[in-house]
Every structure is written in C-alpha cells, then in structure tokens.
PDB file of C-alpha atoms in Angstrom:
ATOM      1  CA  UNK A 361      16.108  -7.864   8.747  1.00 95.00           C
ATOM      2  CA  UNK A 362      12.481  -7.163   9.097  1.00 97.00           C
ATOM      3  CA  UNK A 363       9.912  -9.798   8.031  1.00 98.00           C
ATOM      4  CA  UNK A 364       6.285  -9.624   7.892  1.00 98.00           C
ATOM      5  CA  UNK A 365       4.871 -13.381   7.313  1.00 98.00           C
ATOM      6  CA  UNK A 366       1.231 -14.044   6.982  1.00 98.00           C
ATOM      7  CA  UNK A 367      -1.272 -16.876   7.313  1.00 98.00           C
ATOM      8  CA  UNK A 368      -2.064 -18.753   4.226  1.00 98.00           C
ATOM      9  CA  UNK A 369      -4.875 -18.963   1.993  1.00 98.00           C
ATOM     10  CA  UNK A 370      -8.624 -18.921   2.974  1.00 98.00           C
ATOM     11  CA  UNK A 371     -11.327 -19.478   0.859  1.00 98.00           C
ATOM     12  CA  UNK A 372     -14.940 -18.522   2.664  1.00 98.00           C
ATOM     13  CA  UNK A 373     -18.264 -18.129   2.230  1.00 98.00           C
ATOM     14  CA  UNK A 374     -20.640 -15.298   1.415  1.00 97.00           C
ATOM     15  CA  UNK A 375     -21.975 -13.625   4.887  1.00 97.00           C
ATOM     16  CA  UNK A 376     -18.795 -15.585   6.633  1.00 98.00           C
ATOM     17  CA  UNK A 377     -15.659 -13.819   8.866  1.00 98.00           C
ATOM     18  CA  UNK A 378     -11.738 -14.254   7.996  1.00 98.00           C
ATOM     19  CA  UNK A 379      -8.836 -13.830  10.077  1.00 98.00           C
ATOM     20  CA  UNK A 380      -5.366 -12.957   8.479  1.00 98.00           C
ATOM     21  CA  UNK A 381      -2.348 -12.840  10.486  1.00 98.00           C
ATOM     22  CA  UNK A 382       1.133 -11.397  10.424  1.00 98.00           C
ATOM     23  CA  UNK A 383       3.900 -12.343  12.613  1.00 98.00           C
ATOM     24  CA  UNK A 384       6.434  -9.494  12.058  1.00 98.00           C
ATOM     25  CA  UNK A 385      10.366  -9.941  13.387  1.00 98.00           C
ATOM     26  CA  UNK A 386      13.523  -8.228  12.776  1.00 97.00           C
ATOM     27  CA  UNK A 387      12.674  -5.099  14.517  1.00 97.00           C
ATOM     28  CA  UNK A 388      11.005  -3.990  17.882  1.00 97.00           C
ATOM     29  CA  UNK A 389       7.142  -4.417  17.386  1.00 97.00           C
ATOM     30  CA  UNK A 390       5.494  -1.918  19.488  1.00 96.00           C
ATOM     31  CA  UNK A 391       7.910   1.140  17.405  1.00 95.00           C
ATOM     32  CA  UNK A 392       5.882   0.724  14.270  1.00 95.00           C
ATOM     33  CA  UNK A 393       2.521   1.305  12.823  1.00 94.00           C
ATOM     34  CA  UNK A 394       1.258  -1.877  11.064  1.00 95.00           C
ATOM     35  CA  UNK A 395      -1.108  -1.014   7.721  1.00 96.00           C
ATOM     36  CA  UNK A 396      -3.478  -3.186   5.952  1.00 97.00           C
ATOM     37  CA  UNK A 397      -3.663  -3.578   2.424  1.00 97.00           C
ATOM     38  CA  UNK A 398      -5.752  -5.077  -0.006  1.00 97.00           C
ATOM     39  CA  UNK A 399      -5.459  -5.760  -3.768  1.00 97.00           C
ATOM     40  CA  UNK A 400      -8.510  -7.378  -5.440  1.00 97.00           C
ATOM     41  CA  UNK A 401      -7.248  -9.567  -8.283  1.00 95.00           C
ATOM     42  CA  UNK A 402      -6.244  -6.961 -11.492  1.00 93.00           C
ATOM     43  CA  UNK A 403      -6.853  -4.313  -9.541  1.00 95.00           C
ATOM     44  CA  UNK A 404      -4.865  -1.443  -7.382  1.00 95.00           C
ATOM     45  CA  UNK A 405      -3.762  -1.218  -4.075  1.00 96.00           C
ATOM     46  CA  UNK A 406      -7.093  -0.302  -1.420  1.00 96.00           C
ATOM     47  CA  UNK A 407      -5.537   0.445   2.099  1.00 94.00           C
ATOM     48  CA  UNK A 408      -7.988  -0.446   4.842  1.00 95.00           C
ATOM     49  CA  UNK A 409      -6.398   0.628   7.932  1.00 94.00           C
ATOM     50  CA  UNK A 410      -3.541   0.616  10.702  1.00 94.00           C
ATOM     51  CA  UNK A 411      -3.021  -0.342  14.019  1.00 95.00           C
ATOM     52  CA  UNK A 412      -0.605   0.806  16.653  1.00 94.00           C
ATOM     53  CA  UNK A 413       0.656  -2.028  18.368  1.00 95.00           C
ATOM     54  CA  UNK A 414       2.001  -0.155  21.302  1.00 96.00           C
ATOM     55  CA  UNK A 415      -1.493   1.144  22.381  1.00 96.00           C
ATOM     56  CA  UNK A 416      -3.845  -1.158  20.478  1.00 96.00           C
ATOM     57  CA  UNK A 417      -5.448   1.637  18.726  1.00 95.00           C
ATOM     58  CA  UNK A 418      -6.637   1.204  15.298  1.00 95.00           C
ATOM     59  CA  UNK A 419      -7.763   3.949  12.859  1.00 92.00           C
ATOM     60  CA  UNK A 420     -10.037   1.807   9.392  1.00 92.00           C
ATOM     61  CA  UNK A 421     -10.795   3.447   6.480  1.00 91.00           C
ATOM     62  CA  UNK A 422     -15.084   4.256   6.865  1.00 90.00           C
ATOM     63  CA  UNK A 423     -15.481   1.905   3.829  1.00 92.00           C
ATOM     64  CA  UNK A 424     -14.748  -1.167   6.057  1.00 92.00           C
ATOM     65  CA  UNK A 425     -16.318   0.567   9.470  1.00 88.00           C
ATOM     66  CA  UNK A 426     -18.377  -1.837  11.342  1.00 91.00           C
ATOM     67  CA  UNK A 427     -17.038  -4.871   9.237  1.00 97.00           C
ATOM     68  CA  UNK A 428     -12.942  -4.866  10.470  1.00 97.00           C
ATOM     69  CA  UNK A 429     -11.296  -5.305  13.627  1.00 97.00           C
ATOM     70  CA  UNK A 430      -7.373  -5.069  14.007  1.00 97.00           C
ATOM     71  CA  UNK A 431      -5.896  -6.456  16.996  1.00 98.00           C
ATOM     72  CA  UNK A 432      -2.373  -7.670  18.308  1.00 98.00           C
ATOM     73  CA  UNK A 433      -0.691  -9.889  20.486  1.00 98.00           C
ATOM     74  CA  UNK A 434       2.768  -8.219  21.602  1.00 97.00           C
ATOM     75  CA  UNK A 435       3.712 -11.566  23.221  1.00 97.00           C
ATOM     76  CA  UNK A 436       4.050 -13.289  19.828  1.00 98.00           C
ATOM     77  CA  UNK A 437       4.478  -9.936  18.122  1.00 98.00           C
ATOM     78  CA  UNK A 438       1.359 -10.977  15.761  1.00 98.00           C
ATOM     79  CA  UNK A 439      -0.816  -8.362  14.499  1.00 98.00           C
ATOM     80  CA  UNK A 440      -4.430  -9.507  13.516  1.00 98.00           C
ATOM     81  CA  UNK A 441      -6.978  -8.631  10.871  1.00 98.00           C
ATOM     82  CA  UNK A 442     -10.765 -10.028  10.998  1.00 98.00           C
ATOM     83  CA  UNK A 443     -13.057  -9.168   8.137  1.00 98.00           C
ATOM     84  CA  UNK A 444     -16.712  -9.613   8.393  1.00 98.00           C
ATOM     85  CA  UNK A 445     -19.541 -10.489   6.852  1.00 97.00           C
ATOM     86  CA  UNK A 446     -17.525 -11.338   2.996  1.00 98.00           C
ATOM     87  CA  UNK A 447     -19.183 -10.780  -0.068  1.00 97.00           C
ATOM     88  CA  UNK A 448     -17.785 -12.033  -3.269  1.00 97.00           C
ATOM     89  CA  UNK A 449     -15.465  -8.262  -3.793  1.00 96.00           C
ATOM     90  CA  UNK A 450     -13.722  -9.033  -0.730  1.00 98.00           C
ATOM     91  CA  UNK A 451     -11.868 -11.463  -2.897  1.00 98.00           C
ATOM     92  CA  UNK A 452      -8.443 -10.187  -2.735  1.00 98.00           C
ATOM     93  CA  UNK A 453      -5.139 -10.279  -1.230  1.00 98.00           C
ATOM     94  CA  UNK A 454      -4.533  -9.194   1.859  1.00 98.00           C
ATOM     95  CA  UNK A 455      -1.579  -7.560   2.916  1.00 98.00           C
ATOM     96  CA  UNK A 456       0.016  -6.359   6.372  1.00 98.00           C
ATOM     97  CA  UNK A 457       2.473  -4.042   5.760  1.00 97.00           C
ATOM     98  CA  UNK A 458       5.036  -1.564   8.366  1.00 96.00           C
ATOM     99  CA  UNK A 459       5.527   1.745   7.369  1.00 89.00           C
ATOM    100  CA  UNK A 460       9.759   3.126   7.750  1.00 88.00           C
ATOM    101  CA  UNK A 461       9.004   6.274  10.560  1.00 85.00           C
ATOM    102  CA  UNK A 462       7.176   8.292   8.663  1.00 87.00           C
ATOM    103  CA  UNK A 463       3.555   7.232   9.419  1.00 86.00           C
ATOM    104  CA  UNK A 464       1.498   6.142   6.331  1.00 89.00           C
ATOM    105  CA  UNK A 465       5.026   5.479   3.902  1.00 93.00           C
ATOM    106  CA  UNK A 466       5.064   2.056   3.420  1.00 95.00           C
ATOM    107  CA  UNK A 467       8.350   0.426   3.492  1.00 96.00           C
ATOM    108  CA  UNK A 468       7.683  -3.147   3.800  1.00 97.00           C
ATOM    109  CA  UNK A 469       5.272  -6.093   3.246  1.00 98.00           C
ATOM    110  CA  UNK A 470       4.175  -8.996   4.185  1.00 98.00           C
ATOM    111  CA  UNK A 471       3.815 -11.872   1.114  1.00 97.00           C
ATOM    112  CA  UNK A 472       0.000 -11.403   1.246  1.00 97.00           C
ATOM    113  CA  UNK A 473      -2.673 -13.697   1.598  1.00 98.00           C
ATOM    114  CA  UNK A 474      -5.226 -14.584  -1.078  1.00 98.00           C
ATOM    115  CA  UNK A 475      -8.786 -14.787   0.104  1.00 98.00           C
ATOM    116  CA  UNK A 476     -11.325 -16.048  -1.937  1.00 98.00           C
ATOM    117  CA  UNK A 477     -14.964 -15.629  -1.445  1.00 98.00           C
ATOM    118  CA  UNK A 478     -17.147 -18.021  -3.074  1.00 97.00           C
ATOM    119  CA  UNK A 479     -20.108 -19.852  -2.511  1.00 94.00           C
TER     120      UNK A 479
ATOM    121  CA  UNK B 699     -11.734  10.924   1.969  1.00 88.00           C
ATOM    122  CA  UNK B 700      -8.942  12.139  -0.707  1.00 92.00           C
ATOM    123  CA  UNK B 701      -9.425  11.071  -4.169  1.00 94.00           C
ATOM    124  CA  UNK B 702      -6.307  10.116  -5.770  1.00 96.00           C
ATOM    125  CA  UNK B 703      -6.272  10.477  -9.892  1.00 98.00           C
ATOM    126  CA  UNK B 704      -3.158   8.962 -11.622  1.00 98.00           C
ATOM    127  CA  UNK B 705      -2.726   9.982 -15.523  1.00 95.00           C
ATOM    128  CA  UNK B 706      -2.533   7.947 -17.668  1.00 96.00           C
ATOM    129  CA  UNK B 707      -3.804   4.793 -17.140  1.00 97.00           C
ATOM    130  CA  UNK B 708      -1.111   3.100 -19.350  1.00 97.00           C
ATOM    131  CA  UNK B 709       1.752   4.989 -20.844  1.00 97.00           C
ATOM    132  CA  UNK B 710       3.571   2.742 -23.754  1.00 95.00           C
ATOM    133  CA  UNK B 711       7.289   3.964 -23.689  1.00 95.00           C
ATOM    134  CA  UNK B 712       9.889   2.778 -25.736  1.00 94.00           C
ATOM    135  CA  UNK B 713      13.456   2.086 -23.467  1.00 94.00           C
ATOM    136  CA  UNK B 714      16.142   4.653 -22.629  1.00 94.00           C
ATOM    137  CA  UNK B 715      13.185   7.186 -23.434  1.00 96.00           C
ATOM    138  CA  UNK B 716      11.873   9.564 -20.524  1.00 96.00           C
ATOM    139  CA  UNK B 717       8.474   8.795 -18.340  1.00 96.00           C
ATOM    140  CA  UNK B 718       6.270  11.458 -16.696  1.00 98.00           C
ATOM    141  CA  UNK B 719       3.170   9.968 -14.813  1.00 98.00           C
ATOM    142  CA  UNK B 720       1.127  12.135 -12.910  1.00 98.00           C
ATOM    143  CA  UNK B 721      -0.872  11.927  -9.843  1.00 98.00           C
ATOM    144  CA  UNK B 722      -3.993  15.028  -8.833  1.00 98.00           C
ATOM    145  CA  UNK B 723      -5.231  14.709  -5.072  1.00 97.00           C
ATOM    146  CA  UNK B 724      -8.871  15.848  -4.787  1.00 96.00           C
ATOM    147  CA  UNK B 725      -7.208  18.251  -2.223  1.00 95.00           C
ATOM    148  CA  UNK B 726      -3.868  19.466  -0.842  1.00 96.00           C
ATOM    149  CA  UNK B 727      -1.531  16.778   0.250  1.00 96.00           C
ATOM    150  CA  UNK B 728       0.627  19.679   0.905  1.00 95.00           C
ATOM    151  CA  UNK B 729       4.367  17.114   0.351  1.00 96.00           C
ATOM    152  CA  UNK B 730       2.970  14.290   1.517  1.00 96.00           C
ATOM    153  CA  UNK B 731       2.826  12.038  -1.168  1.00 97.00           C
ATOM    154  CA  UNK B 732       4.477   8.733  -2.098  1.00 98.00           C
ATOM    155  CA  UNK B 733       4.748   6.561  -5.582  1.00 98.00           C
ATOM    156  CA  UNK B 734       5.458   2.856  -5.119  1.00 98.00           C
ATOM    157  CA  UNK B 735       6.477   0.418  -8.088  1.00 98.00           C
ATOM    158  CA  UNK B 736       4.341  -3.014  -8.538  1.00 98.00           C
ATOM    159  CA  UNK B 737       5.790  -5.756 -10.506  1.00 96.00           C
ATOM    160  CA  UNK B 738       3.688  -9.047 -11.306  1.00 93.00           C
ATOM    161  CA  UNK B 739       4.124 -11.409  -9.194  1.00 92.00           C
ATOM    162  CA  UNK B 740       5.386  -9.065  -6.325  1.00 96.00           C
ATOM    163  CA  UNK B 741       4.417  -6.445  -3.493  1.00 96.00           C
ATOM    164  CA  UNK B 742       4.734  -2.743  -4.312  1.00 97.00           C
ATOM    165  CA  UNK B 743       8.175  -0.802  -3.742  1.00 97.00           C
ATOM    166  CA  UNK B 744       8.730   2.623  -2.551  1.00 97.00           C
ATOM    167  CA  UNK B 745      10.094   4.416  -4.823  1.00 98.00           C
ATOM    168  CA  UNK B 746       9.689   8.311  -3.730  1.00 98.00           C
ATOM    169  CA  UNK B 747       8.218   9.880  -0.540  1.00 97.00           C
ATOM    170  CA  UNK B 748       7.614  13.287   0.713  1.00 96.00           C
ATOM    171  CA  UNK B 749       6.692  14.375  -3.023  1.00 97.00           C
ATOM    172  CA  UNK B 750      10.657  13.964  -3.909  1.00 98.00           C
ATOM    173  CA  UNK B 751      12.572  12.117  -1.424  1.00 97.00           C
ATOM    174  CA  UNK B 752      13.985   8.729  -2.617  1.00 97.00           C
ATOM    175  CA  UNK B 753      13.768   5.708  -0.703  1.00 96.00           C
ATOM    176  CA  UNK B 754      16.738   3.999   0.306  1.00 94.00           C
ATOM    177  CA  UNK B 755      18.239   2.440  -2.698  1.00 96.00           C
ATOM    178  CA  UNK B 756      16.238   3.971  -5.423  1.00 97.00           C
ATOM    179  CA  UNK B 757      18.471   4.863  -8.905  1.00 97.00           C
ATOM    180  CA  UNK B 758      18.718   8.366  -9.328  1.00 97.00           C
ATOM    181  CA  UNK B 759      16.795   8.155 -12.588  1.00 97.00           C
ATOM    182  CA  UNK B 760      13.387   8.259 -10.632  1.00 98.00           C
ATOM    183  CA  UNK B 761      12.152  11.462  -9.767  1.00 98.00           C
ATOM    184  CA  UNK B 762       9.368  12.838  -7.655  1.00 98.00           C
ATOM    185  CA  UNK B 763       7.888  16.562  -8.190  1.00 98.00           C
ATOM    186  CA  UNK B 764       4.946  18.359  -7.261  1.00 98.00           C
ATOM    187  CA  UNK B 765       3.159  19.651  -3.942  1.00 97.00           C
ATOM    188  CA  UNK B 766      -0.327  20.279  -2.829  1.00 97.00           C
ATOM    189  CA  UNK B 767      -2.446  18.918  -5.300  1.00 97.00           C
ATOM    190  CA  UNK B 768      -0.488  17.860  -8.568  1.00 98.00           C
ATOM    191  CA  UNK B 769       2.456  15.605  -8.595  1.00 98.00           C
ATOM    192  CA  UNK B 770       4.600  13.740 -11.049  1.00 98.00           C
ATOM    193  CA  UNK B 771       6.986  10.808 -11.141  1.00 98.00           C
ATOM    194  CA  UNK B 772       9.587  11.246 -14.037  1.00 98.00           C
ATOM    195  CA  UNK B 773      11.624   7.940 -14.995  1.00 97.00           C
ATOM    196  CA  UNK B 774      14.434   9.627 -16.767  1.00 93.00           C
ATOM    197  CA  UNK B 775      15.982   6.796 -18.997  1.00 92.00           C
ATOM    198  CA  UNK B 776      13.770   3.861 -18.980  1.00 94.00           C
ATOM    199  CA  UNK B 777      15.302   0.456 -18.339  1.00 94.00           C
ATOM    200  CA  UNK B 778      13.623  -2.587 -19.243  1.00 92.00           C
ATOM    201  CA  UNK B 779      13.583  -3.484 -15.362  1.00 94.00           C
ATOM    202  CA  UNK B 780      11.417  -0.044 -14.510  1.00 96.00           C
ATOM    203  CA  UNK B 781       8.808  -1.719 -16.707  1.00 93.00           C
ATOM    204  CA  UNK B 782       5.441  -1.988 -13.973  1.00 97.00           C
ATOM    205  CA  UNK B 783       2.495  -0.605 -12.281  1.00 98.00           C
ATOM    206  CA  UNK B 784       3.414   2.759 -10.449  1.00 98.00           C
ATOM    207  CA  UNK B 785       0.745   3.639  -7.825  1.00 98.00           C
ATOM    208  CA  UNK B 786       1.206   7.387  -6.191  1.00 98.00           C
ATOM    209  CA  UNK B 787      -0.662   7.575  -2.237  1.00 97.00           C
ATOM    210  CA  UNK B 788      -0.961  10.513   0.096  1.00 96.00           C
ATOM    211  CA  UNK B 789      -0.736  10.082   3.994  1.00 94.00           C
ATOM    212  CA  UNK B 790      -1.698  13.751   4.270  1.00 90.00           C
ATOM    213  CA  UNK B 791      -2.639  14.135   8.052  1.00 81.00           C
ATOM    214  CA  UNK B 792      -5.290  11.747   8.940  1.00 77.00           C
ATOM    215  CA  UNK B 793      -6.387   8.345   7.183  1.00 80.00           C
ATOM    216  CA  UNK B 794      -7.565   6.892   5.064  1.00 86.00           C
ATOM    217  CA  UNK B 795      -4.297   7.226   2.823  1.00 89.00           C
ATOM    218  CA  UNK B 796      -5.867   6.618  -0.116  1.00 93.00           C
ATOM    219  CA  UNK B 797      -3.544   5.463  -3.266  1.00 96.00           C
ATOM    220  CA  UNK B 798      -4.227   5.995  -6.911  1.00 97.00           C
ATOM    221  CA  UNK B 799      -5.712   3.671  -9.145  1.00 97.00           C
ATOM    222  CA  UNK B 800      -2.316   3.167 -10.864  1.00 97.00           C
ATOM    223  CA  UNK B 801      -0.560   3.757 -14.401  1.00 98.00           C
ATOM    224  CA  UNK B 802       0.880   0.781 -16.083  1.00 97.00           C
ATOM    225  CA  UNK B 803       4.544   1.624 -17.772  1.00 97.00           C
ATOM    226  CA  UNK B 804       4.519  -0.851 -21.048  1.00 95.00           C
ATOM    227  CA  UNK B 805       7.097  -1.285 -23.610  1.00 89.00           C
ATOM    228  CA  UNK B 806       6.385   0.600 -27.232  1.00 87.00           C
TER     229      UNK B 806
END
C-alpha cells in the first residue's frame, strides 16, 4: 500500500531554513507527481507546489517563489522540501502528498509535520 | 492565480437532512474540480473529482455538480460520520491549484 512518512517536528527561528522530508513506498516513485501542502494551525489547506520525481522538475506556487526548493533522491525514493527565510506564518503543517493519475487530485498524504516558528 | 470561494463558511445541519455547499472559481475550471473531507485530527479525503466523479470508496450519498465556474457538493442524508471541514480545489491546467478556504458541516 502506498505510504508517505515524513520527518518530525521542527521548531526554528525567525529568518532561519527548514527541511521536511517524505520517504514514500508502496508504489514506483518516479510514476507520480509529489504535492506540497500546508495547513497553518485553524486554518485551510494552502498548496505550495509539486515536483516530478522522474525529471526533477518542480512547478511552486509564486507566493513561495524565491523562498522553496523541492528536490528528490530516487535512490531512497525521498522527496525534499526546504523553506527559507521563516517568519512566524510559516507556522504550519507541512504535508507531502501523491496525487492518483490525474495530476493535481490528491489521493494520499503523508502524516504531516508541524513546524513552528518562534523566536 | 484562481480564487477559490466556498459558501458558506459553516452550514449547521441537523442528521439524515440534505447538504449543498458550494464552491465559485474566479474563472473557468472547465470540470476540473475536486472537494476533499477534513476531519480533526486527520489529513483531508477525496471525496469527488472531475466536478462529479467519486473517489474510490466514497458512499453514494456525496455528490459533485457544477462546471466552469460554479460547483456544488450535495451530502444527501447526513450521517453523523460526514460531520467535517469540506474544502473544494481546482487543478485547472497549470498551478497553483488553489483550494477553497473551506465550509465547516456542524450538527443543528
């Protein structure tokens, strides 16, 4: 069955970087877009971007341009998100998540990670 | 960037009564539009994509309608389970696949 499990828990400060991960198995990894996702706490669901982890390619959403960088490791089947420079909204958690075959429908997620920005 | 409006915000229903929640895209989605269910506590479930296509195991008493612009999830007979968040998000072309800001589903 496919599983999407993340890195734990970060708590950084202001003006710092973070770096979520999320090892995916139960599937072949390079046949499948991987999305980000975030959810600040109370809020809705903000999706930030995908990454094809065939090609490497990556397509963010221009509100996190110049400030995210998706990457993957196809050895480990690992997919990568850094976030830069946090401010104190960034507080959220973060979710990978694989869409089914049809690009952008979202069929499953990983647990998420909280991360907490905080000086 | 698509703006995604979801009416209401919160929609008290009492159970075994009918839900309609609807979702406006600041432009044509043309049928490509999904609705996912959020419980506390978990990560969203697709419910509906392609404006009216259920996902694989979703009860028949969810719904999808709509096309271009205007769309609406209808929860036929609500169960006390079907009580959530329900966000509706486009993947229209090219991203960002922006989702809605969501409509709570409480009991009356």
């Amino acid at each position: 069955q496919v599983q999407l499990v993340q890195s734990g828990a970060e708590v950084k400060k202001p003006g710092a970087s973070v770096r979520v991960s999320c090892k995916a198995s139960g599937y072949t990894f390079t046949d499948y877009y991987m999305h980000w996702v975030r959810q600040a706490p109370g809020q809705g669901l903000e999706w930030m971007g995908w990454i094809n982890p065939n090609s490497g390619g990556t397509n963010n959403a221009q509100k996190f341009q110049g400030r995210v960088t998706m990457t993957r490791d196809t050895s480990i089947n690992t997919v990568y998100m850094v976030l830069s420079r946090l401010r104190s909204d960034d507080t959220a958690v973060y979710h990978c998540a694989r869409d089914g075959g049809v690009r952008g429908v979202i069929v499953y997620w990983g647990q998420g990670t909280l991360v907490t920005v905080s000086s | 960037e698509i703006v995604m409006t979801q009416s209401p915000a919160t929609l008290s229903v009492s159970p075994g009564e009918r839900a309609a929640l609807s979702c406006r895209a600041s432009q044509s989605v043309s049928s490509n539009l999904a609705w996912y269910q959020q419980k506390p506590g978990q990560t969203p479930r697709l419910l509906i994509y392609g404006a009216s296509t259920r996902a694989t195991g979703i009860p028949a008493r969810f719904s999808g309608s709509g096309s271009g612009t205007d769309f609406t999830l209808t929860i036929s007979s609500l169960q006390s389970e079907d009580f959530a968040v329900y966000y509706c998000q486009h993947y229209n072309n090219w991203p960002p696949w922006t989702f809605g800001q969501g409509t709570k589903v409480e009991i009356k």
